Tab-separated table of C-alpha atoms and ligand atoms in Angstrom:
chain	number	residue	atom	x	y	z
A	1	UNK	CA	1.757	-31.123	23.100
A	2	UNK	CA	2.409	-28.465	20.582
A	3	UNK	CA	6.055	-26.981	19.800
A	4	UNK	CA	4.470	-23.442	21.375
A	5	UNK	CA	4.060	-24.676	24.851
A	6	UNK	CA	7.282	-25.913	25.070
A	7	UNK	CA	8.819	-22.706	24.080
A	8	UNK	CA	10.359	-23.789	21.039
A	9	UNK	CA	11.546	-20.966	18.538
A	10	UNK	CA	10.928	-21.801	14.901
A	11	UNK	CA	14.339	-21.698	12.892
A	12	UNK	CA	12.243	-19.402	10.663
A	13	UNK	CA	11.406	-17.117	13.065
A	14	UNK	CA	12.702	-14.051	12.238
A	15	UNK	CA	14.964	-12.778	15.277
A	16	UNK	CA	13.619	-9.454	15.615
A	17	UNK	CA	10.086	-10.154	16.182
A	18	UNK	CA	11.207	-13.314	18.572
A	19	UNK	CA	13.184	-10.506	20.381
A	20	UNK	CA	10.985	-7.683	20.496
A	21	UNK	CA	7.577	-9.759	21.328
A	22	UNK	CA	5.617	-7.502	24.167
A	23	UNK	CA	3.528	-8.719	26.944
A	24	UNK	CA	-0.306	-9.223	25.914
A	25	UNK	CA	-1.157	-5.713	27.459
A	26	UNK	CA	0.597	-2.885	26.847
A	27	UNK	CA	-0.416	1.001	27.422
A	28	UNK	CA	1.149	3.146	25.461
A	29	UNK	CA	1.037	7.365	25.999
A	30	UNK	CA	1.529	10.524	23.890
A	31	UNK	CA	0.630	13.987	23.621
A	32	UNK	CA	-0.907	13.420	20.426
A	33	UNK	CA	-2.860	10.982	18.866
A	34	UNK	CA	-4.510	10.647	15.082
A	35	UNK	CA	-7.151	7.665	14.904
A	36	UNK	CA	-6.400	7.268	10.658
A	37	UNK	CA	-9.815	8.512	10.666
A	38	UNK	CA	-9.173	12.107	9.875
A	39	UNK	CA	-10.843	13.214	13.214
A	40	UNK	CA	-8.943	16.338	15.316
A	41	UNK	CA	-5.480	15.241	17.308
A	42	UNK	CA	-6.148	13.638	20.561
A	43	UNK	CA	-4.316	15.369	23.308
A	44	UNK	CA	-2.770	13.619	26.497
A	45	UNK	CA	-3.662	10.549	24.488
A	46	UNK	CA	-2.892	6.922	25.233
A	47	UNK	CA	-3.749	3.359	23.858
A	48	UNK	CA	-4.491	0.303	25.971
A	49	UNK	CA	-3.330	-2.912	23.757
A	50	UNK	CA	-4.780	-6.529	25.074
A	51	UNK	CA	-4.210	-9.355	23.036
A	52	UNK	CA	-3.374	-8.009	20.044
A	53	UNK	CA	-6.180	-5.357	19.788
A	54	UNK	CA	-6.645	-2.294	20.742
A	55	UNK	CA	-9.079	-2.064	24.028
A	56	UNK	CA	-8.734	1.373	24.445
A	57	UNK	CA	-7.848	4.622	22.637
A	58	UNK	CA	-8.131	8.173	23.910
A	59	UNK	CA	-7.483	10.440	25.871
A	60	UNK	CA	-5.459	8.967	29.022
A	61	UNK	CA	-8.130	10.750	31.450
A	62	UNK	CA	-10.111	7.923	29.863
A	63	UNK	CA	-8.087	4.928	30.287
A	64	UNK	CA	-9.469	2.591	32.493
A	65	UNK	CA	-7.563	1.215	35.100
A	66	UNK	CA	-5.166	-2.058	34.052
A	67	UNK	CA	-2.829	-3.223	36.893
A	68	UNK	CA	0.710	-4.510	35.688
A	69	UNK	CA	0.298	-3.786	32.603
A	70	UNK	CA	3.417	-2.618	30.972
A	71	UNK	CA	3.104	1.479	30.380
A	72	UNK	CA	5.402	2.985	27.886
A	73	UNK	CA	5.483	6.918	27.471
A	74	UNK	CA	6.638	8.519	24.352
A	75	UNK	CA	7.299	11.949	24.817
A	76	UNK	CA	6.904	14.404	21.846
A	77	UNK	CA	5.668	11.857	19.613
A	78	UNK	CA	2.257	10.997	18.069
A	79	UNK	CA	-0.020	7.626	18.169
A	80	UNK	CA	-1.113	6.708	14.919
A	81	UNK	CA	-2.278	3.731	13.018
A	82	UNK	CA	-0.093	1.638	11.327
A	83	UNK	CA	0.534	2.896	7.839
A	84	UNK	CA	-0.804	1.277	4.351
A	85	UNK	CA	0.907	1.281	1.385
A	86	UNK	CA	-2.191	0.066	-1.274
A	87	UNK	CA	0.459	0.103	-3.969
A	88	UNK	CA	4.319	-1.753	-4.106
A	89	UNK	CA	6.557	-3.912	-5.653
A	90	UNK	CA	7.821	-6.404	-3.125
A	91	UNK	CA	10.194	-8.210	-5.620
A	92	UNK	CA	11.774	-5.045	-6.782
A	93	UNK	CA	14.004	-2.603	-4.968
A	94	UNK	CA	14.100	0.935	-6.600
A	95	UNK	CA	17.219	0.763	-8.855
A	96	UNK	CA	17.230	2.794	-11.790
A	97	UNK	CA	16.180	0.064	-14.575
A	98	UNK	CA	13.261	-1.808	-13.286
A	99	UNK	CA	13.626	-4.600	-15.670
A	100	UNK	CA	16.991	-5.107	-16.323
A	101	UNK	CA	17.124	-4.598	-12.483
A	102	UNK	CA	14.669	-7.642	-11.330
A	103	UNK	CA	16.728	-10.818	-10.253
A	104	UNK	CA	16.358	-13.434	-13.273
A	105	UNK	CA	15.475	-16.118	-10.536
A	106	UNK	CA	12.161	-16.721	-8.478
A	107	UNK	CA	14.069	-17.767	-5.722
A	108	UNK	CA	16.112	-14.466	-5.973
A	109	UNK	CA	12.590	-12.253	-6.393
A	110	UNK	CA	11.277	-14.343	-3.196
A	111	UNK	CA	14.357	-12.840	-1.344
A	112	UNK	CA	13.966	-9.512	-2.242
A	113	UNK	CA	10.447	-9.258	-1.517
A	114	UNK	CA	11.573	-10.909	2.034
A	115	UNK	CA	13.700	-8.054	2.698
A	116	UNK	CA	11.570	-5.339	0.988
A	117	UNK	CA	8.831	-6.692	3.320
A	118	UNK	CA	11.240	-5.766	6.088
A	119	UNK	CA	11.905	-2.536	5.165
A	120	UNK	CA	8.496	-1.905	4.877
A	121	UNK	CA	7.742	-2.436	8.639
A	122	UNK	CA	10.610	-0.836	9.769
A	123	UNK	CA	8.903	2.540	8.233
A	124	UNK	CA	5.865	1.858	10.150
A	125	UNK	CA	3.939	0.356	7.632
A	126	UNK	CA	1.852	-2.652	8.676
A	127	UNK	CA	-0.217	-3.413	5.515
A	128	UNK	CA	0.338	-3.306	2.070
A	129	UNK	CA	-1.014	-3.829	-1.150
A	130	UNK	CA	1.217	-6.075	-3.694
A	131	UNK	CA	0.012	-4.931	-7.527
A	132	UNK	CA	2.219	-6.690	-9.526
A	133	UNK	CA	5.389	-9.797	-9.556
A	134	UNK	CA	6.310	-12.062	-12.106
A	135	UNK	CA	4.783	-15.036	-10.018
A	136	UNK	CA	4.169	-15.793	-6.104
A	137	UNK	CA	6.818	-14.110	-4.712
A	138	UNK	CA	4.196	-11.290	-2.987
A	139	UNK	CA	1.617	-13.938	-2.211
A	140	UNK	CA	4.851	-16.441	-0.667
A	141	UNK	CA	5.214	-13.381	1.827
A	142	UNK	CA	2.019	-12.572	2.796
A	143	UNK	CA	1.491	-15.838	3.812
A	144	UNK	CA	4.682	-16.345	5.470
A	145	UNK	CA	4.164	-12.583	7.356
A	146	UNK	CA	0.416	-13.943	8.293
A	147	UNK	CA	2.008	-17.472	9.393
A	148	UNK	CA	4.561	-14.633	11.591
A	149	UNK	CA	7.381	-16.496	10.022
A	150	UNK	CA	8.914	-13.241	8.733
A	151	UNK	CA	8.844	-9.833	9.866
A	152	UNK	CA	6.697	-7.861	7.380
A	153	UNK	CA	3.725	-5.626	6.928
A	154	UNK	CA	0.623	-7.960	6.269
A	155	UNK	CA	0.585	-8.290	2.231
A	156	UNK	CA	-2.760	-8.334	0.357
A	157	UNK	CA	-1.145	-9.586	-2.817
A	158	UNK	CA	-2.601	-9.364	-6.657
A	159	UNK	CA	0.114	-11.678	-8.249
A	160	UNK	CA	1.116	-11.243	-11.685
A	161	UNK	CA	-0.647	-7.721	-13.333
A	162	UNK	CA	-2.631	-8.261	-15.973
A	163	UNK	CA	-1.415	-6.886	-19.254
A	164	UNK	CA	-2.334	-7.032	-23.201
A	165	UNK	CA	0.301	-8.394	-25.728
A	166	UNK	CA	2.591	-5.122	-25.943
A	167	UNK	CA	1.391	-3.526	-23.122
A	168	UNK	CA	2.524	-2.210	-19.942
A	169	UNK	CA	5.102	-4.064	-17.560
A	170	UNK	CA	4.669	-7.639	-18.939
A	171	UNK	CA	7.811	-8.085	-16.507
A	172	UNK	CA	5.819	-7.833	-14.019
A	173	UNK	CA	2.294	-9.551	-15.222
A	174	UNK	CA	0.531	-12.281	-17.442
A	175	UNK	CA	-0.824	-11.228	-20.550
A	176	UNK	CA	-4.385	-11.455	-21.463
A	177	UNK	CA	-6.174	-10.851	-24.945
A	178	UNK	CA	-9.710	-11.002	-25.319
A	179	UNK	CA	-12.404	-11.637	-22.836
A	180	UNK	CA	-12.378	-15.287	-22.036
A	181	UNK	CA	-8.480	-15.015	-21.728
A	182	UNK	CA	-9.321	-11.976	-18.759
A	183	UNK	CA	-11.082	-14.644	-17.331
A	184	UNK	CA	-8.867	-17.276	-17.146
A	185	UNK	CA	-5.984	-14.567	-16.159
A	186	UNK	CA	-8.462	-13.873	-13.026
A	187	UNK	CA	-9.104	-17.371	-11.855
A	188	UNK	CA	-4.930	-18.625	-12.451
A	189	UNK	CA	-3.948	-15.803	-10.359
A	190	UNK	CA	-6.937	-16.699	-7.511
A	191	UNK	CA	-5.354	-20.539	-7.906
A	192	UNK	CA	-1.484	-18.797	-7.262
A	193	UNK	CA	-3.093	-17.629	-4.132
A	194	UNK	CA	-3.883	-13.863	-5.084
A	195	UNK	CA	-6.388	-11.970	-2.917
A	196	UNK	CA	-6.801	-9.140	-5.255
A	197	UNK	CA	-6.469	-8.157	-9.022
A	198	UNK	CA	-3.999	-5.893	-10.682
A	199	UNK	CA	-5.122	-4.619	-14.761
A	200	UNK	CA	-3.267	-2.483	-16.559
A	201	UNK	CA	-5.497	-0.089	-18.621
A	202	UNK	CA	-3.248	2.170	-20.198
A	203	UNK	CA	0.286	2.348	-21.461
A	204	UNK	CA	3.073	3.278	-18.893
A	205	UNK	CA	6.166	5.238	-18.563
A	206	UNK	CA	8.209	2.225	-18.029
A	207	UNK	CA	7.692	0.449	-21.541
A	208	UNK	CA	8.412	1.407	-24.620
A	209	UNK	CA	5.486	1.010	-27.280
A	210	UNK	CA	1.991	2.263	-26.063
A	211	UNK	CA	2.081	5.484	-25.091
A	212	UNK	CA	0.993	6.198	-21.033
A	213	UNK	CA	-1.668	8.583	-22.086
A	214	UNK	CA	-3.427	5.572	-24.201
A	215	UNK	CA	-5.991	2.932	-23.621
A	216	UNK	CA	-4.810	-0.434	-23.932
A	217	UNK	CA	-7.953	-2.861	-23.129
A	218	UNK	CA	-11.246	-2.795	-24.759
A	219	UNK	CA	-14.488	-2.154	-22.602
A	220	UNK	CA	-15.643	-5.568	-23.328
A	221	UNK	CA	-11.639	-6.770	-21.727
A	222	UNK	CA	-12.120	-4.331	-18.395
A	223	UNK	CA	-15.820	-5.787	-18.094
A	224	UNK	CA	-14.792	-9.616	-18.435
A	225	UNK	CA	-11.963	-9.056	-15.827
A	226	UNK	CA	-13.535	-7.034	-13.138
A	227	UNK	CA	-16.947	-9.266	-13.501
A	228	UNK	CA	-14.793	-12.251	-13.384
A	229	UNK	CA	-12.769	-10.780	-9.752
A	230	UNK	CA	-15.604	-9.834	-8.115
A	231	UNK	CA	-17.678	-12.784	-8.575
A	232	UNK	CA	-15.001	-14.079	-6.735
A	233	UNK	CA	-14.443	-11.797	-4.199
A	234	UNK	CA	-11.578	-9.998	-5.603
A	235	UNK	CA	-11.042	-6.290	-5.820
A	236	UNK	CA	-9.375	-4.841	-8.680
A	237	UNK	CA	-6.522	-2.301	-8.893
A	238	UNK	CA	-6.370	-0.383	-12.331
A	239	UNK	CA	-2.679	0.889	-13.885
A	240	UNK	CA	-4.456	3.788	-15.591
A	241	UNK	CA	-2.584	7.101	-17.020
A	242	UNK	CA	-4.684	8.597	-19.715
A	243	UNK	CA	-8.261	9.686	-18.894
A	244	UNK	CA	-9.837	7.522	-21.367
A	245	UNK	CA	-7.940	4.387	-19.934
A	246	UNK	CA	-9.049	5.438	-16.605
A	247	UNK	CA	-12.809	6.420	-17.878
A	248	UNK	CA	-12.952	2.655	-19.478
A	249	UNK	CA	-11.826	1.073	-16.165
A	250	UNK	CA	-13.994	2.845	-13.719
A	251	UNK	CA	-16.851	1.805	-16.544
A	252	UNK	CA	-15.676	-1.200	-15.833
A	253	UNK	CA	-15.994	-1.198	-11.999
A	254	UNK	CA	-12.610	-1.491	-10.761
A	255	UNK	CA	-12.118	-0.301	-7.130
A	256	UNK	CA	-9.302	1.821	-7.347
A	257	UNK	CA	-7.231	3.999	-10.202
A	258	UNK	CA	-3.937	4.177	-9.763
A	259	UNK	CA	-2.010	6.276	-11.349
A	260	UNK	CA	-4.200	8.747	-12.519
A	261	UNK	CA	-2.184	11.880	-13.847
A	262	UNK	CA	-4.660	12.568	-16.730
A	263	UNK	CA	-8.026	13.161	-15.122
A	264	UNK	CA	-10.941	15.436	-17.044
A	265	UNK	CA	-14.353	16.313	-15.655
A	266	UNK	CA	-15.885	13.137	-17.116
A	267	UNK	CA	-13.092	10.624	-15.404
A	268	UNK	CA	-14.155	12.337	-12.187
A	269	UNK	CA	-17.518	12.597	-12.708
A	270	UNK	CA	-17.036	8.637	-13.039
A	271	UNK	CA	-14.961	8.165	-9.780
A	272	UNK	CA	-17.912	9.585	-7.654
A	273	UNK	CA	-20.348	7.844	-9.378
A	274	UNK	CA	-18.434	4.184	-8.717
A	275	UNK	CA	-17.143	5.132	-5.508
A	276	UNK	CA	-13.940	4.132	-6.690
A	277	UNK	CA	-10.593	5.018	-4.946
A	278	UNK	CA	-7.725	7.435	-6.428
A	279	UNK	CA	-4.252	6.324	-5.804
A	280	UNK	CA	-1.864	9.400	-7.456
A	281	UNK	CA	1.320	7.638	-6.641
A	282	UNK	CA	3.060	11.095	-6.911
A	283	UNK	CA	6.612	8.862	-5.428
A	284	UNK	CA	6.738	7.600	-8.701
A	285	UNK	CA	6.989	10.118	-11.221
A	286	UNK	CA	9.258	11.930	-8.377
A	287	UNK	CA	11.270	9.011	-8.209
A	288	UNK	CA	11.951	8.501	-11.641
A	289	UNK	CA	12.340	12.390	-12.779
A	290	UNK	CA	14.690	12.899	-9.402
A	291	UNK	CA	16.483	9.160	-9.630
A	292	UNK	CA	20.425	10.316	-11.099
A	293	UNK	CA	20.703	6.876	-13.459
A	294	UNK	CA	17.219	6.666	-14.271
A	295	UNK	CA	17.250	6.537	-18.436
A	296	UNK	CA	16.764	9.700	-20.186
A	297	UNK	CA	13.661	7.836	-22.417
A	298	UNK	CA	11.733	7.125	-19.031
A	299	UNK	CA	12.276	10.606	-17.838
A	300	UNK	CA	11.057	11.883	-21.147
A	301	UNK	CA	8.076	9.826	-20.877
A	302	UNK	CA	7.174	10.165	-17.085
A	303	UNK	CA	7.518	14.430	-17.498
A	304	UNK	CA	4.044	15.172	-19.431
A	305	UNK	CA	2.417	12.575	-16.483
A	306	UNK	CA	4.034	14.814	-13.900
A	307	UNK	CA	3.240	18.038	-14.954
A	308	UNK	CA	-0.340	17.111	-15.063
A	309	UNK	CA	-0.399	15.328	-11.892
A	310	UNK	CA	-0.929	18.263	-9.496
A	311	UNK	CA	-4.115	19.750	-11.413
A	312	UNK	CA	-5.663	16.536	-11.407
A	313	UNK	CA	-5.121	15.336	-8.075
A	314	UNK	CA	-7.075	18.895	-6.772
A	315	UNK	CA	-9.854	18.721	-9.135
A	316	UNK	CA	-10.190	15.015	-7.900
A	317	UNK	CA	-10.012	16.283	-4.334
A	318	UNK	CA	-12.634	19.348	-4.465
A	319	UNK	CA	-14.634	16.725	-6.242
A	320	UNK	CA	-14.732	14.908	-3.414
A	321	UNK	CA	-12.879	11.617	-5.032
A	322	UNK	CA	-11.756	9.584	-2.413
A	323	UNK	CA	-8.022	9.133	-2.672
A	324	UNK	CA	-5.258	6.579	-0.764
A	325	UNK	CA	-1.513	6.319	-0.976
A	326	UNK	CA	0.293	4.162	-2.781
A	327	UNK	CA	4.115	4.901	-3.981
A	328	UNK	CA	4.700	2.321	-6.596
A	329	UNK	CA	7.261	1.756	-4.190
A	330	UNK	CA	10.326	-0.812	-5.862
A	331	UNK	CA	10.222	1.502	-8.999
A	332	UNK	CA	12.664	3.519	-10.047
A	333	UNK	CA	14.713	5.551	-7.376
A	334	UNK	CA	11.189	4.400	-5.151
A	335	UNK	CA	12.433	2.652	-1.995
A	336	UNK	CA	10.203	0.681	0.210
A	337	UNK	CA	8.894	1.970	3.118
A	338	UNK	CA	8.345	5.761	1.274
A	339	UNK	CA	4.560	6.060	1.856
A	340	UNK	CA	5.297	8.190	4.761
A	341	UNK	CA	6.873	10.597	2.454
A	342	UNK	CA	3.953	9.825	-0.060
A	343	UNK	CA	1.509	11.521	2.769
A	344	UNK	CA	3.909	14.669	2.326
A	345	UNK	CA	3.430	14.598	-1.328
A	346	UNK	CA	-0.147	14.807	-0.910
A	347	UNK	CA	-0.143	17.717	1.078
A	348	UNK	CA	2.484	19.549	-0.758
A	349	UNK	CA	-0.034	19.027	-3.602
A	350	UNK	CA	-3.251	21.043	-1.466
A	351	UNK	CA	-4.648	17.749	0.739
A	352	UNK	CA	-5.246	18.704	3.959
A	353	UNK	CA	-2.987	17.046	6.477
A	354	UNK	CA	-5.398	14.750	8.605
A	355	UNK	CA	-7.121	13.887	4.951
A	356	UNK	CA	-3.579	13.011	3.888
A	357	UNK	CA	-3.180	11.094	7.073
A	358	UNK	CA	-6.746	8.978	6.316
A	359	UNK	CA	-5.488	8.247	2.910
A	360	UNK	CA	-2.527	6.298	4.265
A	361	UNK	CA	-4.094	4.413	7.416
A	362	UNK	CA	-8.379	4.215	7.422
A	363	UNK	CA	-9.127	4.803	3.998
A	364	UNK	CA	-6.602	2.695	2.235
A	365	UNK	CA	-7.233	-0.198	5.026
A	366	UNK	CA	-10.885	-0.078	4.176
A	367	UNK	CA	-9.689	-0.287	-0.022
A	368	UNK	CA	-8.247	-3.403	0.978
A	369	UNK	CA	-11.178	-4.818	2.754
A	370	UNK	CA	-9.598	-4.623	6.143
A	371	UNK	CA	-11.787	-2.155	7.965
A	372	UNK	CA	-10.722	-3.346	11.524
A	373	UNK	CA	-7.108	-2.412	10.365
A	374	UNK	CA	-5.663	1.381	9.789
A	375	UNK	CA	-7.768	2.437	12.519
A	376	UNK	CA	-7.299	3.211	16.185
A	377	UNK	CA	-10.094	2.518	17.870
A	378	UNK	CA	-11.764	-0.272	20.814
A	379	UNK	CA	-11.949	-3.532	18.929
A	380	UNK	CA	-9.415	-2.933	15.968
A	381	UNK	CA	-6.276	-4.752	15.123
A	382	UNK	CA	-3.320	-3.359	17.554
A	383	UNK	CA	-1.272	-2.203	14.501
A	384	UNK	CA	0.212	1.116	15.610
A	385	UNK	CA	2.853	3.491	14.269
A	386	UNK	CA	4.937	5.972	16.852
A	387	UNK	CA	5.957	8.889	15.019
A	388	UNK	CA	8.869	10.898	16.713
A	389	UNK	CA	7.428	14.436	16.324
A	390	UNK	CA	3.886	16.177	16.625
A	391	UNK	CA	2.582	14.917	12.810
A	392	UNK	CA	-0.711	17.495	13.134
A	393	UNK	CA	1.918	20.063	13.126
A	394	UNK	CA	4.851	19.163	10.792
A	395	UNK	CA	3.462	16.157	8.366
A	396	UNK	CA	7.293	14.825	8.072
A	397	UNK	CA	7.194	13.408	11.693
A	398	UNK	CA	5.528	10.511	10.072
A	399	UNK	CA	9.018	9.925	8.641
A	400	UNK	CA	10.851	9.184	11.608
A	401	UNK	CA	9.026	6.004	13.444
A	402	UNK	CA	10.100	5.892	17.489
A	403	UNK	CA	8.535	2.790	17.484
A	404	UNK	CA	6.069	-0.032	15.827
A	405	UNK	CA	3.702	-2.265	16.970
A	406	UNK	CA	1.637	-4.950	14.689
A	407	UNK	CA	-0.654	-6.524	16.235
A	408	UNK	CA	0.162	-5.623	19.600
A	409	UNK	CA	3.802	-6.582	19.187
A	410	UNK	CA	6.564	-4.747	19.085
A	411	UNK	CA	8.473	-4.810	15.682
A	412	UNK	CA	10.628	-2.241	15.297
B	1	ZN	ZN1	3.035	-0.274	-9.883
């Protein structure tokens, strides 16, 4: 007879979610509900929950009956999916010096990413993308979230970035040179357990050297990798600045930019033609040119990427580029659990608010090859975020979670 049906708690078991578990059906109401979809608010809305996905979601004139099940009104607030976050650093936590900043230890990173994880879900967001750790520490913690050994959002993790002698954030990667090396870079991640793959295609604000607005791979490099990941199954995040960097990657095939402040006609032309994603990341430049001990050399770098950002990011838009949210969270003066505030950015910079809203939940689920996540609909995964405010009308609601639910649980 298994542990389970005795009742026994695992020592690893974080308290909260062995404390806050909800019964197997659960209705929740509001007067407003967004499906992640970018569909109009639902009014008088409510959710049925039933083992863990979502059997119903509507308006509450719709619900069908349930007897005994739990019902739990939130007035004022708003339904929503569970939020994504398709970029963070789990390991790091948003001091002013990434590097110097990053415990020496794996151990220590492991930690960090443990409580990062947590912070995470306590914003509301139940799945995030991990682009970049010196070793397993991301992929450790989306295993242990899926395993529901720790609280945390569920982690689709790339493992170490992948980065050219000199390049970008070798911190934070393995470096690569020349097409076989791509390769092998691919498949020793895939063997550390990562589900996705992280290149970095440009120089960044963060190291010294290469300058962000320049290319760092070769075609034939970008090519090798992304052919290499997606024989495999793996999708492939690009760190990409400068438009040629981010021209040579979507040549390449990778699945999303991030990043992205340089964009011309051609780099967009090249986005619709791929299909690939846009992630802006505008936390990250605001983090850095905003953060009070942030390094005057990384603020002189980061300005020129975040003056352009804003034209860019509307061209992309009226294009019709598809974009997500990531923050970079973990960077500098970036603190987990910010893609809420990410969503704000976006319409601060001309997105429209339920497009904003889509980038964050159904879109950015969907990047990740999670489709029945960031969604709320009959048959999806009962990942839900309660905002405390009317979100269609004042996008900063999404700020202040009432409640979370992953999975049908209760988590925060
Ligand atoms: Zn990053």
């Amino acid at each position: 007879m298994s542990a389970r049906t005795w009742g026994f708690k695992s020592p690893f078991a974080h308290p909260q979610m062995a404390t806050l578990t909800s019964p197997d059906r659960l209705v929740l109401r509001a007067p407003r509900l967004l499906d992640g979809t970018g569909a109009a608010p639902v009014s008088d809305a409510a959710l049925l929950l039933d083992g863990g996905r979502i059997a119903y979601a509507g308006p509450a004139a719709g619900l069908p009956s349930a007897d005994g099940v739990v019902d739990r009104d939130f007035p004022g607030c708003t339904l929503l999916p569970g939020l994504v976050d398709v970029h963070v650093h789990l390991v790091s936590s948003a001091g002013p010096d990434l590097a110097a900043d990053l415990p020496a230890v794996e151990a220590d990173r492991t930690l960090a990413a443990v409580a990062n994880a947590r912070r995470q879900l306590q914003a509301g967001v139940t799945l995030v993308r991990d682009l970049g750790a010196p070793g397993a520490e991301a992929v450790a913690v989306a295993r242990a979230v899926e395993e529901g050994t720790i609280a945390g959002p569920r982690v689709l993790a790339a493992g170490p970035a992948v980065t050219m002698t000199g390049g970008h954030i070798a911190f934070l990667g393995r470096v690569a040179d020349g097409p076989d090396a791509m390769r092998a870079a691919v498949r020793g991640n895939l063997a550390m357990g990562a589900r996705c793959v992280k290149v970095i295609a440009t120089g960044g604000v963060l190291t010294r050297g290469i300058d962000p607005r320049e290319p760092a791979y070769t075609q034939p490099e970008l090519e090798a990798l992304v052919g290499e990941a997606h024989r495999l199954g793996l999708r492939v995040a690009a760190h990409a600045i400068g438009e040629g960097g981010v021209a040579a990657a979507l040549r390449a095939g990778v699945d999303s930019i991030e990043h992205g402040m340089f964009l011309d006609p051609a780099a967009i032309e090249l986005f619709l033609a791929t299909g690939a994603r846009y992630t802006p990341t505008f936390s990250a430049p605001h983090g850095i040119l905003a953060g009070p001990s942030v390094p005057s050399w990384i603020k002189d770098r980061a300005r020129p990427a975040a003056e352009a950002q804003g034209a860019s990011f509307r061209a992309a838009v009226q294009a019709g580029v598809p974009v997500v949210a990531g923050t970079d969270s973990g960077t500098l003066d970036n603190p987990h659990g910010g893609v809420a505030r990410e969503v704000a950015f976006m319409v601060e910079a001309g997105l429209d608010l339920l497009a904003a809203v889509r980038a964050a939940t159904a879109e950015a689920a969907d990047l990740l090859g999670v489709p029945d996540r960031g969604v709320l609909r009959a048959g999806a995964h009962a990942d839900v975020l309660v905002a405390g405010g009317d979100v269609a009308g004042d996008v900063t609601a999404l700020q202040r979670p009432a409640a979370v639910f992953q999975d049908g649980r209760q988590v925060a």
